[in-house]
PDB file of C-alpha atoms in Angstrom:
ATOM      1  CA  MET A   1      73.726  31.353 -70.043  1.00 35.00           C
ATOM      2  CA  ARG A   2      73.088  30.213 -73.229  1.00 40.00           C
ATOM      3  CA  ASP A   3      74.328  31.259 -77.021  1.00 43.00           C
ATOM      4  CA  ASP A   4      71.904  34.093 -77.638  1.00 55.00           C
ATOM      5  CA  CYS A   5      68.403  33.431 -79.140  1.00 77.00           C
ATOM      6  CA  LEU A   6      66.630  36.338 -81.506  1.00 76.00           C
ATOM      7  CA  GLU A   7      62.898  35.999 -80.267  1.00 79.00           C
ATOM      8  CA  ILE A   8      60.609  37.454 -82.912  1.00 88.00           C
ATOM      9  CA  GLU A   9      56.976  37.137 -80.568  1.00 93.00           C
ATOM     10  CA  ARG A  10      53.608  38.601 -81.347  1.00 96.00           C
ATOM     11  CA  LYS A  11      50.684  39.905 -78.776  1.00 97.00           C
ATOM     12  CA  PHE A  12      47.544  40.431 -79.224  1.00 97.00           C
ATOM     13  CA  LEU A  13      44.624  41.507 -75.956  1.00 97.00           C
ATOM     14  CA  ILE A  14      42.593  39.210 -75.707  1.00 98.00           C
ATOM     15  CA  ARG A  15      38.608  38.924 -73.875  1.00 98.00           C
ATOM     16  CA  MET A  16      38.898  36.748 -71.286  1.00 98.00           C
ATOM     17  CA  PRO A  17      38.470  32.944 -72.628  1.00 98.00           C
ATOM     18  CA  ASP A  18      36.274  30.160 -70.528  1.00 97.00           C
ATOM     19  CA  ILE A  19      38.596  28.104 -68.339  1.00 97.00           C
ATOM     20  CA  GLN A  20      37.060  25.255 -68.332  1.00 97.00           C
ATOM     21  CA  TRP A  21      37.800  24.710 -71.993  1.00 97.00           C
ATOM     22  CA  LEU A  22      41.619  25.920 -71.573  1.00 97.00           C
ATOM     23  CA  GLU A  23      42.325  23.820 -68.526  1.00 96.00           C
ATOM     24  CA  THR A  24      41.479  21.027 -70.754  1.00 97.00           C
ATOM     25  CA  ALA A  25      42.666  21.965 -74.505  1.00 97.00           C
ATOM     26  CA  ALA A  26      45.877  23.879 -73.272  1.00 97.00           C
ATOM     27  CA  GLN A  27      48.721  23.043 -70.650  1.00 97.00           C
ATOM     28  CA  ALA A  28      48.791  25.381 -67.535  1.00 97.00           C
ATOM     29  CA  ALA A  29      51.529  26.240 -64.780  1.00 98.00           C
ATOM     30  CA  ASP A  30      51.265  29.504 -62.739  1.00 98.00           C
ATOM     31  CA  ILE A  31      54.058  32.290 -62.924  1.00 98.00           C
ATOM     32  CA  VAL A  32      56.136  34.348 -60.250  1.00 98.00           C
ATOM     33  CA  GLN A  33      58.183  37.321 -62.404  1.00 97.00           C
ATOM     34  CA  THR A  34      60.151  38.974 -60.728  1.00 97.00           C
ATOM     35  CA  TYR A  35      62.382  41.806 -62.795  1.00 95.00           C
ATOM     36  CA  LEU A  36      65.887  42.402 -61.706  1.00 95.00           C
ATOM     37  CA  GLU A  37      66.822  45.813 -61.502  1.00 90.00           C
ATOM     38  CA  LYS A  38      69.330  46.527 -64.874  1.00 78.00           C
ATOM     39  CA  GLY A  39      72.619  45.307 -65.224  1.00 67.00           C
ATOM     40  CA  GLU A  40      75.654  46.186 -67.780  1.00 63.00           C
ATOM     41  CA  LYS A  41      75.359  45.826 -70.832  1.00 64.00           C
ATOM     42  CA  GLY A  42      71.517  47.332 -71.242  1.00 62.00           C
ATOM     43  CA  LEU A  43      70.276  44.377 -70.679  1.00 68.00           C
ATOM     44  CA  SER A  44      66.721  43.587 -68.840  1.00 78.00           C
ATOM     45  CA  GLY A  45      66.906  40.806 -66.577  1.00 92.00           C
ATOM     46  CA  ARG A  46      64.201  38.732 -64.468  1.00 95.00           C
ATOM     47  CA  VAL A  47      64.130  35.288 -62.162  1.00 97.00           C
ATOM     48  CA  ARG A  48      60.733  33.517 -62.825  1.00 98.00           C
ATOM     49  CA  ARG A  49      59.049  30.466 -60.976  1.00 98.00           C
ATOM     50  CA  ARG A  50      57.209  28.018 -63.090  1.00 98.00           C
ATOM     51  CA  SER A  51      54.824  25.747 -61.569  1.00 98.00           C
ATOM     52  CA  GLY A  52      53.376  22.755 -63.576  1.00 95.00           C
ATOM     53  CA  LYS A  53      51.893  19.632 -63.692  1.00 92.00           C
ATOM     54  CA  ASN A  54      56.117  18.157 -63.952  1.00 91.00           C
ATOM     55  CA  GLY A  55      56.904  20.012 -60.652  1.00 96.00           C
ATOM     56  CA  THR A  56      58.563  23.729 -60.846  1.00 98.00           C
ATOM     57  CA  VAL A  57      61.675  25.207 -62.738  1.00 98.00           C
ATOM     58  CA  PHE A  58      63.426  28.538 -62.177  1.00 98.00           C
ATOM     59  CA  THR A  59      64.743  30.564 -64.626  1.00 98.00           C
ATOM     60  CA  HIS A  60      66.883  33.717 -64.744  1.00 96.00           C
ATOM     61  CA  THR A  61      66.580  35.877 -68.582  1.00 93.00           C
ATOM     62  CA  GLU A  62      68.458  38.844 -70.354  1.00 90.00           C
ATOM     63  CA  LYS A  63      66.792  40.120 -72.803  1.00 83.00           C
ATOM     64  CA  ARG A  64      67.819  42.967 -74.785  1.00 80.00           C
ATOM     65  CA  HIS A  65      65.343  45.052 -77.088  1.00 76.00           C
ATOM     66  CA  ILE A  66      65.550  45.167 -80.739  1.00 78.00           C
ATOM     67  CA  SER A  67      62.550  46.382 -81.650  1.00 75.00           C
ATOM     68  CA  SER A  68      58.978  45.869 -80.685  1.00 68.00           C
ATOM     69  CA  MET A  69      58.524  42.004 -82.253  1.00 71.00           C
ATOM     70  CA  ARG A  70      62.598  41.407 -82.247  1.00 75.00           C
ATOM     71  CA  ARG A  71      64.531  41.137 -78.423  1.00 77.00           C
ATOM     72  CA  GLU A  72      68.250  38.754 -77.871  1.00 84.00           C
ATOM     73  CA  GLU A  73      67.358  36.131 -75.009  1.00 84.00           C
ATOM     74  CA  TYR A  74      70.098  34.347 -73.155  1.00 89.00           C
ATOM     75  CA  GLU A  75      67.595  32.125 -70.443  1.00 92.00           C
ATOM     76  CA  ARG A  76      69.030  29.494 -68.190  1.00 95.00           C
ATOM     77  CA  GLU A  77      67.622  27.584 -65.585  1.00 97.00           C
ATOM     78  CA  ILE A  78      68.790  27.859 -62.402  1.00 98.00           C
ATOM     79  CA  SER A  79      68.666  26.358 -59.121  1.00 98.00           C
ATOM     80  CA  GLU A  80      66.026  27.158 -56.555  1.00 98.00           C
ATOM     81  CA  GLU A  81      69.649  28.923 -54.317  1.00 98.00           C
ATOM     82  CA  GLU A  82      70.281  30.830 -57.231  1.00 97.00           C
ATOM     83  CA  TYR A  83      67.052  32.055 -58.010  1.00 98.00           C
ATOM     84  CA  ARG A  84      66.251  33.527 -53.943  1.00 97.00           C
ATOM     85  CA  GLN A  85      69.372  34.605 -54.343  1.00 97.00           C
ATOM     86  CA  LEU A  86      68.986  36.591 -57.820  1.00 95.00           C
ATOM     87  CA  LEU A  87      65.583  37.530 -56.358  1.00 96.00           C
ATOM     88  CA  LEU A  88      67.312  40.396 -53.417  1.00 95.00           C
ATOM     89  CA  LEU A  89      68.382  42.059 -56.625  1.00 94.00           C
ATOM     90  CA  ALA A  90      64.309  43.197 -57.374  1.00 95.00           C
ATOM     91  CA  ASP A  91      63.133  45.586 -58.943  1.00 94.00           C
ATOM     92  CA  PRO A  92      62.213  47.736 -55.882  1.00 93.00           C
ATOM     93  CA  LYS A  93      60.205  49.855 -58.820  1.00 92.00           C
ATOM     94  CA  ARG A  94      58.498  46.854 -59.917  1.00 93.00           C
ATOM     95  CA  ARG A  95      56.443  44.571 -57.660  1.00 94.00           C
ATOM     96  CA  PRO A  96      56.549  40.148 -58.690  1.00 95.00           C
ATOM     97  CA  VAL A  97      54.318  39.469 -61.878  1.00 96.00           C
ATOM     98  CA  GLU A  98      51.925  36.711 -61.043  1.00 96.00           C
ATOM     99  CA  LYS A  99      50.228  34.317 -63.300  1.00 98.00           C
ATOM    100  CA  ARG A 100      48.271  31.072 -65.203  1.00 98.00           C
ATOM    101  CA  ARG A 101      50.349  30.492 -68.363  1.00 98.00           C
ATOM    102  CA  TYR A 102      48.127  28.250 -70.367  1.00 98.00           C
ATOM    103  CA  VAL A 103      49.957  27.274 -74.019  1.00 98.00           C
ATOM    104  CA  LEU A 104      47.552  25.725 -76.372  1.00 98.00           C
ATOM    105  CA  GLU A 105      48.894  24.241 -79.882  1.00 97.00           C
ATOM    106  CA  TYR A 106      47.001  24.674 -82.428  1.00 97.00           C
ATOM    107  CA  ARG A 107      47.142  24.624 -86.315  1.00 95.00           C
ATOM    108  CA  GLY A 108      50.830  23.814 -85.194  1.00 94.00           C
ATOM    109  CA  GLN A 109      51.068  26.856 -83.246  1.00 96.00           C
ATOM    110  CA  ASN A 110      52.252  27.587 -79.834  1.00 97.00           C
ATOM    111  CA  PHE A 111      50.017  30.406 -77.800  1.00 98.00           C
ATOM    112  CA  GLU A 112      50.735  31.237 -74.550  1.00 98.00           C
ATOM    113  CA  ILE A 113      47.808  32.818 -73.020  1.00 98.00           C
ATOM    114  CA  ASP A 114      48.356  34.777 -69.310  1.00 98.00           C
ATOM    115  CA  ILE A 115      45.762  34.881 -67.258  1.00 98.00           C
ATOM    116  CA  TYR A 116      46.506  37.926 -64.394  1.00 97.00           C
ATOM    117  CA  PRO A 117      44.601  37.683 -61.540  1.00 95.00           C
ATOM    118  CA  PHE A 118      44.130  41.403 -61.196  1.00 93.00           C
ATOM    119  CA  TRP A 119      41.501  41.141 -64.946  1.00 95.00           C
ATOM    120  CA  SER A 120      38.441  39.618 -64.684  1.00 94.00           C
ATOM    121  CA  ASP A 121      37.173  40.449 -68.410  1.00 96.00           C
ATOM    122  CA  ARG A 122      40.479  39.833 -70.622  1.00 97.00           C
ATOM    123  CA  ALA A 123      44.027  38.120 -70.680  1.00 97.00           C
ATOM    124  CA  ILE A 124      46.989  38.636 -73.071  1.00 98.00           C
ATOM    125  CA  MET A 125      47.688  36.017 -76.049  1.00 98.00           C
ATOM    126  CA  GLU A 126      51.279  35.495 -77.568  1.00 97.00           C
ATOM    127  CA  ILE A 127      52.631  34.123 -80.392  1.00 97.00           C
ATOM    128  CA  GLU A 128      56.320  33.142 -80.753  1.00 92.00           C
ATOM    129  CA  LEU A 129      57.639  33.374 -84.813  1.00 93.00           C
ATOM    130  CA  GLU A 130      60.222  31.924 -87.022  1.00 87.00           C
ATOM    131  CA  ASP A 131      59.954  35.476 -89.043  1.00 85.00           C
ATOM    132  CA  GLU A 132      58.444  38.941 -88.574  1.00 85.00           C
ATOM    133  CA  CYS A 133      56.219  38.001 -91.679  1.00 87.00           C
ATOM    134  CA  GLN A 134      55.011  34.242 -90.490  1.00 91.00           C
ATOM    135  CA  ALA A 135      51.010  34.542 -91.272  1.00 92.00           C
ATOM    136  CA  VAL A 136      49.762  33.549 -87.826  1.00 95.00           C
ATOM    137  CA  ASP A 137      45.450  31.289 -87.851  1.00 95.00           C
ATOM    138  CA  PHE A 138      44.617  32.286 -84.919  1.00 97.00           C
ATOM    139  CA  PRO A 139      42.194  29.663 -82.293  1.00 97.00           C
ATOM    140  CA  PRO A 140      38.650  30.339 -83.398  1.00 96.00           C
ATOM    141  CA  GLU A 141      36.916  29.611 -79.495  1.00 97.00           C
ATOM    142  CA  ILE A 142      39.567  33.011 -79.358  1.00 97.00           C
ATOM    143  CA  ASP A 143      38.052  36.264 -79.271  1.00 97.00           C
ATOM    144  CA  ILE A 144      41.095  39.039 -80.305  1.00 97.00           C
ATOM    145  CA  ILE A 145      40.398  42.872 -78.946  1.00 97.00           C
ATOM    146  CA  LYS A 146      43.249  44.770 -80.619  1.00 97.00           C
ATOM    147  CA  GLU A 147      47.469  43.741 -81.479  1.00 96.00           C
ATOM    148  CA  VAL A 148      49.711  45.066 -78.241  1.00 96.00           C
ATOM    149  CA  THR A 149      53.050  43.841 -79.476  1.00 94.00           C
ATOM    150  CA  GLU A 150      54.016  47.439 -80.262  1.00 91.00           C
ATOM    151  CA  ASP A 151      52.425  49.004 -76.739  1.00 94.00           C
ATOM    152  CA  LYS A 152      55.178  48.907 -74.375  1.00 90.00           C
ATOM    153  CA  ARG A 153      52.023  48.951 -71.899  1.00 92.00           C
ATOM    154  CA  TYR A 154      51.212  45.371 -72.370  1.00 94.00           C
ATOM    155  CA  THR A 155      55.109  44.216 -71.774  1.00 91.00           C
ATOM    156  CA  ASN A 156      55.367  42.093 -68.871  1.00 90.00           C
ATOM    157  CA  SER A 157      57.469  44.517 -67.530  1.00 89.00           C
ATOM    158  CA  SER A 158      55.342  47.173 -67.680  1.00 91.00           C
ATOM    159  CA  ILE A 159      53.029  45.668 -65.822  1.00 93.00           C
ATOM    160  CA  ALA A 160      54.898  44.936 -63.462  1.00 92.00           C
ATOM    161  CA  ARG A 161      55.264  48.941 -62.961  1.00 92.00           C
ATOM    162  CA  GLU A 162      51.225  49.952 -64.127  1.00 89.00           C
ATOM    163  CA  ILE A 163      48.752  47.819 -64.751  1.00 81.00           C
ATOM    164  CA  PRO A 164      47.358  48.619 -68.100  1.00 78.00           C
ATOM    165  CA  VAL A 165      43.434  49.910 -67.547  1.00 72.00           C
ATOM    166  CA  GLU A 166      41.068  50.598 -71.310  1.00 65.00           C
ATOM    167  CA  ASP A 167      38.136  50.486 -72.580  1.00 54.00           C
ATOM    168  CA  LEU A 168      37.284  47.255 -74.103  1.00 58.00           C
ATOM    169  CA  GLY A 169      34.996  48.286 -76.629  1.00 51.00           C
TER     170      GLY A 169
END
């Protein structure tokens, strides 16, 4: 496990962006994220398989919730064999979350746009920040519905239990 890292991020529900534009403007990867049963020390864990143009990477991540924007995150790359072993510890109450992630660089900021197979009209966009007060300059091609940083329904862990449904207005 690497040294603890403080993760500060904001999350937004967005209208489905133009996929053709994303395919040319961003780096794409296919992700399968599986949540593990709660371990000791109050950490939530997951394993992830990320496949992109540079091959497949497996990671094990543990997070401790501090606030809606802040978490301690411990992440390490693992072998495919260790990934398969950790899958045996999958939380039976949560299904694996599959998504296509686009990493979009815009004005020195990296936005992660997650496209889920169960939504055709919306997606989730996240940005990691240096501090909670950092200003964000949004790409004009992205139509933000609302910020969902504090809405627990839009965490991947919650999505693994139940897909949030709501009127987009």
